[in-house]
Amino acid sequence: SQQGEEDPQALSIQEGENATMNCSYKTSINNLQWYRQNSGRGLVHLILIRSNEREKHSGRLRVTLDTSKKSSSLLITASRAADTASYFCATDGGNQFYFGTGTSLTVIP
Amino acid sequence: GAVVSQHPSRVICKSGTSVKIECRSLDFQATTMFWYRQFPKQSLMLMATSNEGSKATYEQGVEKDKFLINHASLTLSTLTVTSAHPEDSSFYICSVEGRRHTEAFFGQGTRLTVV
């Protein structure tokens, strides 16, 4: 089931620019995860941030979490054409797993 | 949006037995479905890509003889955990790619406990 919401639904940027995607959720969580999906491929895990963390970095990725607002953001810096994909957030509340609706990112070379 | 139905939602089985999990795409025909596994407090891990009418593609480290995938029709893929062991206890979830590759629809997941 998908109960999260992401915005924007679609994002198109020039190579080298930064891309920011946002995710909002409704339930209390243990952690929040970001995934990417390329066409015809399964989800690939990018980064996990726990509920007691506020910010996390992994390479060109930066994730923030605001549990008071029930929201998270994913920032991809210095984007590349290969970053073109769909990005999903997922929240793990312990008993259930909820996915956002996804953001389609297009990076124009 | 598409609806994906996964069954059962919970199952408890004895060690050594096999368990079948079904994933159905209710709204449209899905040539490709994905199977994931999640251990407690960890991320989803892609296990395999299920292709209608052909063999599944397994990710590295996933035993194809233990996790049998059958995608016999455009609306149904099944994952059978054979000779289950307690370490197979996990949360299994399937997903279907939408008509647009920007969409993904997920089943409700199956929590498997092997005792």
PDB file of C-alpha atoms in Angstrom:
ATOM      1  CA  SER A   1       0.000   0.000   0.000  1.00  0.00           C
ATOM      2  CA  GLN A   2       1.193   3.494  -0.730  1.00  0.00           C
ATOM      3  CA  GLN A   3       0.405   6.161   1.793  1.00  0.00           C
ATOM      4  CA  GLY A   4       3.229   8.588   1.335  1.00  0.00           C
ATOM      5  CA  GLU A   5       3.255  11.515  -0.976  1.00  0.00           C
ATOM      6  CA  GLU A   6       6.167  12.874  -2.885  1.00  0.00           C
ATOM      7  CA  ASP A   7       6.645  16.093  -4.692  1.00  0.00           C
ATOM      8  CA  PRO A   8       7.274  17.043  -7.270  1.00  0.00           C
ATOM      9  CA  GLN A   9       5.813  14.204  -9.296  1.00  0.00           C
ATOM     10  CA  ALA A  10       8.188  15.058 -12.094  1.00  0.00           C
ATOM     11  CA  LEU A  11      11.383  17.077 -12.171  1.00  0.00           C
ATOM     12  CA  SER A  12      13.538  18.013 -15.132  1.00  0.00           C
ATOM     13  CA  ILE A  13      16.919  19.656 -14.655  1.00  0.00           C
ATOM     14  CA  GLN A  14      20.160  20.300 -16.507  1.00  0.00           C
ATOM     15  CA  GLU A  15      23.175  18.162 -15.833  1.00  0.00           C
ATOM     16  CA  GLY A  16      25.231  19.646 -13.027  1.00  0.00           C
ATOM     17  CA  GLU A  17      22.277  21.165 -11.223  1.00  0.00           C
ATOM     18  CA  ASN A  18      20.991  19.933  -7.898  1.00  0.00           C
ATOM     19  CA  ALA A  19      17.752  18.010  -7.602  1.00  0.00           C
ATOM     20  CA  THR A  20      15.554  18.078  -4.519  1.00  0.00           C
ATOM     21  CA  MET A  21      12.660  15.734  -3.889  1.00  0.00           C
ATOM     22  CA  ASN A  22      10.336  15.786  -0.925  1.00  0.00           C
ATOM     23  CA  CYS A  23       8.392  13.080   0.821  1.00  0.00           C
ATOM     24  CA  SER A  24       5.625  13.392   3.378  1.00  0.00           C
ATOM     25  CA  TYR A  25       4.138  10.569   5.404  1.00  0.00           C
ATOM     26  CA  LYS A  26       1.366  10.009   7.882  1.00  0.00           C
ATOM     27  CA  THR A  27       2.360   7.439  10.467  1.00  0.00           C
ATOM     28  CA  SER A  28       5.095   7.298  13.089  1.00  0.00           C
ATOM     29  CA  ILE A  29       8.178   5.582  11.761  1.00  0.00           C
ATOM     30  CA  ASN A  30      11.264   3.663  12.775  1.00  0.00           C
ATOM     31  CA  ASN A  31      13.150   4.758   9.711  1.00  0.00           C
ATOM     32  CA  LEU A  32      12.694   6.213   6.251  1.00  0.00           C
ATOM     33  CA  GLN A  33      14.353   4.921   3.141  1.00  0.00           C
ATOM     34  CA  TRP A  34      14.936   6.258  -0.331  1.00  0.00           C
ATOM     35  CA  TYR A  35      15.048   4.086  -3.422  1.00  0.00           C
ATOM     36  CA  ARG A  36      15.556   4.657  -7.113  1.00  0.00           C
ATOM     37  CA  GLN A  37      14.018   2.734  -9.955  1.00  0.00           C
ATOM     38  CA  ASN A  38      15.126   2.727 -13.546  1.00  0.00           C
ATOM     39  CA  SER A  39      12.718   1.699 -16.259  1.00  0.00           C
ATOM     40  CA  GLY A  40      12.208  -2.038 -16.276  1.00  0.00           C
ATOM     41  CA  ARG A  41      14.349  -2.549 -13.217  1.00  0.00           C
ATOM     42  CA  GLY A  42      13.569  -3.126  -9.557  1.00  0.00           C
ATOM     43  CA  LEU A  43      14.084  -0.744  -6.719  1.00  0.00           C
ATOM     44  CA  VAL A  44      17.620  -0.034  -5.636  1.00  0.00           C
ATOM     45  CA  HIS A  45      18.159   1.074  -2.079  1.00  0.00           C
ATOM     46  CA  LEU A  46      19.916   4.430  -1.779  1.00  0.00           C
ATOM     47  CA  ILE A  47      19.929   5.505   1.825  1.00  0.00           C
ATOM     48  CA  LEU A  48      18.215   4.836   5.154  1.00  0.00           C
ATOM     49  CA  ILE A  49      17.712   7.452   7.833  1.00  0.00           C
ATOM     50  CA  ARG A  50      16.532   6.489  11.292  1.00  0.00           C
ATOM     51  CA  SER A  51      13.856   8.362  13.168  1.00  0.00           C
ATOM     52  CA  ASN A  52      16.399   9.803  15.616  1.00  0.00           C
ATOM     53  CA  GLU A  53      18.572  11.175  12.823  1.00  0.00           C
ATOM     54  CA  ARG A  54      18.045  14.518  11.143  1.00  0.00           C
ATOM     55  CA  GLU A  55      20.465  14.398   8.241  1.00  0.00           C
ATOM     56  CA  LYS A  56      22.501  11.808   6.417  1.00  0.00           C
ATOM     57  CA  HIS A  57      24.965  11.900   3.539  1.00  0.00           C
ATOM     58  CA  SER A  58      26.051   9.304   1.048  1.00  0.00           C
ATOM     59  CA  GLY A  59      28.217  10.487  -1.808  1.00  0.00           C
ATOM     60  CA  ARG A  60      26.213  13.034  -3.781  1.00  0.00           C
ATOM     61  CA  LEU A  61      23.080  12.242  -1.805  1.00  0.00           C
ATOM     62  CA  ARG A  62      21.857  14.174   1.170  1.00  0.00           C
ATOM     63  CA  VAL A  63      18.739  13.170   3.074  1.00  0.00           C
ATOM     64  CA  THR A  64      16.991  15.134   5.779  1.00  0.00           C
ATOM     65  CA  LEU A  65      14.248  13.994   8.100  1.00  0.00           C
ATOM     66  CA  ASP A  66      11.854  16.139  10.094  1.00  0.00           C
ATOM     67  CA  THR A  67       9.714  13.856  12.214  1.00  0.00           C
ATOM     68  CA  SER A  68       7.732  16.778  13.634  1.00  0.00           C
ATOM     69  CA  LYS A  69       6.564  17.613  10.114  1.00  0.00           C
ATOM     70  CA  LYS A  70       6.564  13.998   8.994  1.00  0.00           C
ATOM     71  CA  SER A  71       8.629  14.873   5.987  1.00  0.00           C
ATOM     72  CA  SER A  72      11.922  14.032   4.351  1.00  0.00           C
ATOM     73  CA  SER A  73      13.905  15.409   1.461  1.00  0.00           C
ATOM     74  CA  LEU A  74      16.419  13.870  -0.895  1.00  0.00           C
ATOM     75  CA  LEU A  75      19.003  16.137  -2.480  1.00  0.00           C
ATOM     76  CA  ILE A  76      21.133  14.949  -5.357  1.00  0.00           C
ATOM     77  CA  THR A  77      24.009  17.319  -5.963  1.00  0.00           C
ATOM     78  CA  ALA A  78      25.833  17.854  -9.237  1.00  0.00           C
ATOM     79  CA  SER A  79      23.337  15.709 -11.092  1.00  0.00           C
ATOM     80  CA  ARG A  80      24.332  13.484 -13.988  1.00  0.00           C
ATOM     81  CA  ALA A  81      22.368  12.110 -16.888  1.00  0.00           C
ATOM     82  CA  ALA A  82      22.694   8.679 -15.272  1.00  0.00           C
ATOM     83  CA  ASP A  83      20.656   9.950 -12.312  1.00  0.00           C
ATOM     84  CA  THR A  84      17.580   9.949 -14.552  1.00  0.00           C
ATOM     85  CA  ALA A  85      15.180   7.578 -12.791  1.00  0.00           C
ATOM     86  CA  SER A  86      12.203   7.458 -10.481  1.00  0.00           C
ATOM     87  CA  TYR A  87      12.832   7.992  -6.802  1.00  0.00           C
ATOM     88  CA  PHE A  88      10.660   6.617  -4.019  1.00  0.00           C
ATOM     89  CA  CYS A  89      10.607   7.131  -0.306  1.00  0.00           C
ATOM     90  CA  ALA A  90       9.442   4.353   1.971  1.00  0.00           C
ATOM     91  CA  THR A  91       8.602   4.476   5.631  1.00  0.00           C
ATOM     92  CA  ASP A  92       9.061   1.576   7.980  1.00  0.00           C
ATOM     93  CA  GLY A  93       6.693   1.755  10.915  1.00  0.00           C
ATOM     94  CA  GLY A  94       7.702  -1.619  12.261  1.00  0.00           C
ATOM     95  CA  ASN A  95       4.620  -3.519  11.270  1.00  0.00           C
ATOM     96  CA  GLN A  96       4.035  -2.107   7.833  1.00  0.00           C
ATOM     97  CA  PHE A  97       5.937  -0.634   4.961  1.00  0.00           C
ATOM     98  CA  TYR A  98       4.618   2.368   3.058  1.00  0.00           C
ATOM     99  CA  PHE A  99       5.868   3.773  -0.223  1.00  0.00           C
ATOM    100  CA  GLY A 100       5.500   7.241  -1.625  1.00  0.00           C
ATOM    101  CA  THR A 101       4.099   7.863  -5.064  1.00  0.00           C
ATOM    102  CA  GLY A 102       7.489   8.581  -6.546  1.00  0.00           C
ATOM    103  CA  THR A 103       9.251  11.452  -8.284  1.00  0.00           C
ATOM    104  CA  SER A 104      10.359  11.099 -11.860  1.00  0.00           C
ATOM    105  CA  LEU A 105      13.702  12.837 -12.350  1.00  0.00           C
ATOM    106  CA  THR A 106      15.053  13.656 -15.781  1.00  0.00           C
ATOM    107  CA  VAL A 107      18.577  15.028 -16.043  1.00  0.00           C
ATOM    108  CA  ILE A 108      19.235  16.623 -19.394  1.00  0.00           C
ATOM    109  CA  PRO A 109      22.816  16.277 -20.655  1.00  0.00           C
TER     110      PRO A 109
ATOM    111  CA  GLY B   1      -3.628   3.638 -10.167  1.00  0.00           C
ATOM    112  CA  ALA B   2      -2.944  -0.013 -10.387  1.00  0.00           C
ATOM    113  CA  VAL B   3      -3.795  -2.301  -7.520  1.00  0.00           C
ATOM    114  CA  VAL B   4      -1.494  -5.087  -6.534  1.00  0.00           C
ATOM    115  CA  SER B   5      -2.789  -7.824  -4.291  1.00  0.00           C
ATOM    116  CA  GLN B   6      -0.378  -9.979  -2.340  1.00  0.00           C
ATOM    117  CA  HIS B   7      -1.420 -13.027  -0.395  1.00  0.00           C
ATOM    118  CA  PRO B   8      -1.048 -14.151   2.312  1.00  0.00           C
ATOM    119  CA  SER B   9      -0.233 -11.167   4.489  1.00  0.00           C
ATOM    120  CA  ARG B  10       1.134 -13.343   7.262  1.00  0.00           C
ATOM    121  CA  VAL B  11       2.209 -16.946   7.358  1.00  0.00           C
ATOM    122  CA  ILE B  12       3.814 -19.141   9.948  1.00  0.00           C
ATOM    123  CA  CYS B  13       5.273 -22.423   8.790  1.00  0.00           C
ATOM    124  CA  LYS B  14       7.382 -25.221  10.141  1.00  0.00           C
ATOM    125  CA  SER B  15      11.011 -25.540   9.219  1.00  0.00           C
ATOM    126  CA  GLY B  16      11.452 -27.704   6.145  1.00  0.00           C
ATOM    127  CA  THR B  17       8.109 -26.924   4.577  1.00  0.00           C
ATOM    128  CA  SER B  18       7.444 -24.754   1.528  1.00  0.00           C
ATOM    129  CA  VAL B  19       5.447 -21.567   1.382  1.00  0.00           C
ATOM    130  CA  LYS B  20       3.912 -19.959  -1.668  1.00  0.00           C
ATOM    131  CA  ILE B  21       3.287 -16.223  -1.882  1.00  0.00           C
ATOM    132  CA  GLU B  22       1.099 -14.792  -4.621  1.00  0.00           C
ATOM    133  CA  CYS B  23       1.284 -11.381  -6.220  1.00  0.00           C
ATOM    134  CA  ARG B  24      -1.555 -10.296  -8.483  1.00  0.00           C
ATOM    135  CA  SER B  25      -1.849  -7.243 -10.647  1.00  0.00           C
ATOM    136  CA  LEU B  26      -5.540  -6.434 -10.612  1.00  0.00           C
ATOM    137  CA  ASP B  27      -5.768  -3.522 -13.011  1.00  0.00           C
ATOM    138  CA  PHE B  28      -3.467  -4.226 -15.871  1.00  0.00           C
ATOM    139  CA  GLN B  29      -1.228  -6.824 -17.377  1.00  0.00           C
ATOM    140  CA  ALA B  30       2.249  -6.814 -15.943  1.00  0.00           C
ATOM    141  CA  THR B  31       5.028  -8.397 -17.940  1.00  0.00           C
ATOM    142  CA  THR B  32       7.463  -7.681 -15.152  1.00  0.00           C
ATOM    143  CA  MET B  33       7.092  -7.999 -11.399  1.00  0.00           C
ATOM    144  CA  PHE B  34       9.707  -7.610  -8.722  1.00  0.00           C
ATOM    145  CA  TRP B  35      10.212  -9.512  -5.484  1.00  0.00           C
ATOM    146  CA  TYR B  36      11.896  -7.966  -2.453  1.00  0.00           C
ATOM    147  CA  ARG B  37      12.853  -9.103   1.007  1.00  0.00           C
ATOM    148  CA  GLN B  38      13.235  -6.974   4.076  1.00  0.00           C
ATOM    149  CA  PHE B  39      14.856  -8.041   7.306  1.00  0.00           C
ATOM    150  CA  PRO B  40      13.893  -6.161  10.477  1.00  0.00           C
ATOM    151  CA  LYS B  41      15.124  -2.591  10.546  1.00  0.00           C
ATOM    152  CA  GLN B  42      16.833  -3.005   7.202  1.00  0.00           C
ATOM    153  CA  SER B  43      16.032  -1.797   3.721  1.00  0.00           C
ATOM    154  CA  LEU B  44      14.263  -3.668   0.998  1.00  0.00           C
ATOM    155  CA  MET B  45      16.534  -5.857  -1.012  1.00  0.00           C
ATOM    156  CA  LEU B  46      15.634  -6.858  -4.529  1.00  0.00           C
ATOM    157  CA  MET B  47      15.597 -10.620  -4.804  1.00  0.00           C
ATOM    158  CA  ALA B  48      14.549 -11.211  -8.360  1.00  0.00           C
ATOM    159  CA  THR B  49      12.794  -9.878 -11.403  1.00  0.00           C
ATOM    160  CA  SER B  50       9.892 -12.003 -12.511  1.00  0.00           C
ATOM    161  CA  ASN B  51       9.321 -12.061 -16.271  1.00  0.00           C
ATOM    162  CA  GLU B  52       6.094 -13.348 -17.762  1.00  0.00           C
ATOM    163  CA  GLY B  53       6.673 -16.441 -19.829  1.00  0.00           C
ATOM    164  CA  SER B  54      10.367 -16.719 -19.097  1.00  0.00           C
ATOM    165  CA  LYS B  55      12.748 -17.451 -16.288  1.00  0.00           C
ATOM    166  CA  ALA B  56      13.161 -15.018 -13.457  1.00  0.00           C
ATOM    167  CA  THR B  57      16.322 -13.001 -13.114  1.00  0.00           C
ATOM    168  CA  TYR B  58      17.854 -13.396  -9.685  1.00  0.00           C
ATOM    169  CA  GLU B  59      20.074 -10.938  -7.885  1.00  0.00           C
ATOM    170  CA  GLN B  60      23.473 -12.019  -6.753  1.00  0.00           C
ATOM    171  CA  GLY B  61      23.371 -14.085  -3.601  1.00  0.00           C
ATOM    172  CA  VAL B  62      19.760 -15.180  -4.003  1.00  0.00           C
ATOM    173  CA  GLU B  63      19.365 -18.925  -4.422  1.00  0.00           C
ATOM    174  CA  LYS B  64      17.088 -19.582  -7.365  1.00  0.00           C
ATOM    175  CA  ASP B  65      16.461 -23.171  -6.291  1.00  0.00           C
ATOM    176  CA  LYS B  66      15.310 -22.018  -2.902  1.00  0.00           C
ATOM    177  CA  PHE B  67      13.179 -19.095  -4.006  1.00  0.00           C
ATOM    178  CA  LEU B  68      11.163 -20.361  -6.936  1.00  0.00           C
ATOM    179  CA  ILE B  69       9.434 -17.734  -9.006  1.00  0.00           C
ATOM    180  CA  ASN B  70       6.711 -18.475 -11.484  1.00  0.00           C
ATOM    181  CA  HIS B  71       5.153 -15.811 -13.678  1.00  0.00           C
ATOM    182  CA  ALA B  72       2.765 -17.895 -15.674  1.00  0.00           C
ATOM    183  CA  SER B  73       0.343 -15.165 -16.589  1.00  0.00           C
ATOM    184  CA  LEU B  74       0.360 -11.433 -17.085  1.00  0.00           C
ATOM    185  CA  THR B  75      -1.437 -10.875 -13.801  1.00  0.00           C
ATOM    186  CA  LEU B  76       0.118 -13.385 -11.444  1.00  0.00           C
ATOM    187  CA  SER B  77       3.580 -14.063 -10.118  1.00  0.00           C
ATOM    188  CA  THR B  78       4.287 -16.494  -7.314  1.00  0.00           C
ATOM    189  CA  LEU B  79       7.271 -16.811  -5.008  1.00  0.00           C
ATOM    190  CA  THR B  80       7.749 -20.181  -3.334  1.00  0.00           C
ATOM    191  CA  VAL B  81      10.159 -20.431  -0.446  1.00  0.00           C
ATOM    192  CA  THR B  82      11.207 -24.052  -0.502  1.00  0.00           C
ATOM    193  CA  SER B  83      12.455 -26.004   2.509  1.00  0.00           C
ATOM    194  CA  ALA B  84      12.059 -22.939   4.651  1.00  0.00           C
ATOM    195  CA  HIS B  85      14.433 -22.312   7.526  1.00  0.00           C
ATOM    196  CA  PRO B  86      14.132 -19.866  10.421  1.00  0.00           C
ATOM    197  CA  GLU B  87      16.633 -17.568   8.718  1.00  0.00           C
ATOM    198  CA  ASP B  88      14.150 -17.191   5.856  1.00  0.00           C
ATOM    199  CA  SER B  89      11.809 -15.428   8.247  1.00  0.00           C
ATOM    200  CA  SER B  90      11.390 -12.020   6.726  1.00  0.00           C
ATOM    201  CA  PHE B  91       9.028  -9.584   5.091  1.00  0.00           C
ATOM    202  CA  TYR B  92       8.504 -10.287   1.406  1.00  0.00           C
ATOM    203  CA  ILE B  93       6.935  -7.741  -0.909  1.00  0.00           C
ATOM    204  CA  CYS B  94       6.244  -7.615  -4.592  1.00  0.00           C
ATOM    205  CA  SER B  95       5.948  -4.669  -6.918  1.00  0.00           C
ATOM    206  CA  VAL B  96       4.684  -4.045 -10.398  1.00  0.00           C
ATOM    207  CA  GLU B  97       5.997  -1.427 -12.738  1.00  0.00           C
ATOM    208  CA  GLY B  98       3.229   0.741 -14.102  1.00  0.00           C
ATOM    209  CA  ARG B  99       2.494   1.472 -17.715  1.00  0.00           C
ATOM    210  CA  ARG B 100       4.792   4.428 -17.291  1.00  0.00           C
ATOM    211  CA  HIS B 101       8.160   3.504 -15.940  1.00  0.00           C
ATOM    212  CA  THR B 102       7.812   6.268 -13.422  1.00  0.00           C
ATOM    213  CA  GLU B 103       5.186   4.294 -11.565  1.00  0.00           C
ATOM    214  CA  ALA B 104       5.580   1.424  -9.164  1.00  0.00           C
ATOM    215  CA  PHE B 105       2.815  -0.309  -7.293  1.00  0.00           C
ATOM    216  CA  PHE B 106       3.428  -2.484  -4.309  1.00  0.00           C
ATOM    217  CA  GLY B 107       1.694  -5.424  -2.744  1.00  0.00           C
ATOM    218  CA  GLN B 108       0.791  -5.353   0.915  1.00  0.00           C
ATOM    219  CA  GLY B 109       3.687  -7.622   1.774  1.00  0.00           C
ATOM    220  CA  THR B 110       3.909 -11.019   3.415  1.00  0.00           C
ATOM    221  CA  ARG B 111       5.437 -11.529   6.797  1.00  0.00           C
ATOM    222  CA  LEU B 112       6.887 -15.037   6.893  1.00  0.00           C
ATOM    223  CA  THR B 113       7.835 -16.671  10.162  1.00  0.00           C
ATOM    224  CA  VAL B 114       9.522 -20.045  10.056  1.00  0.00           C
ATOM    225  CA  VAL B 115       9.475 -21.923  13.331  1.00  0.00           C
TER     226      VAL B 115
END
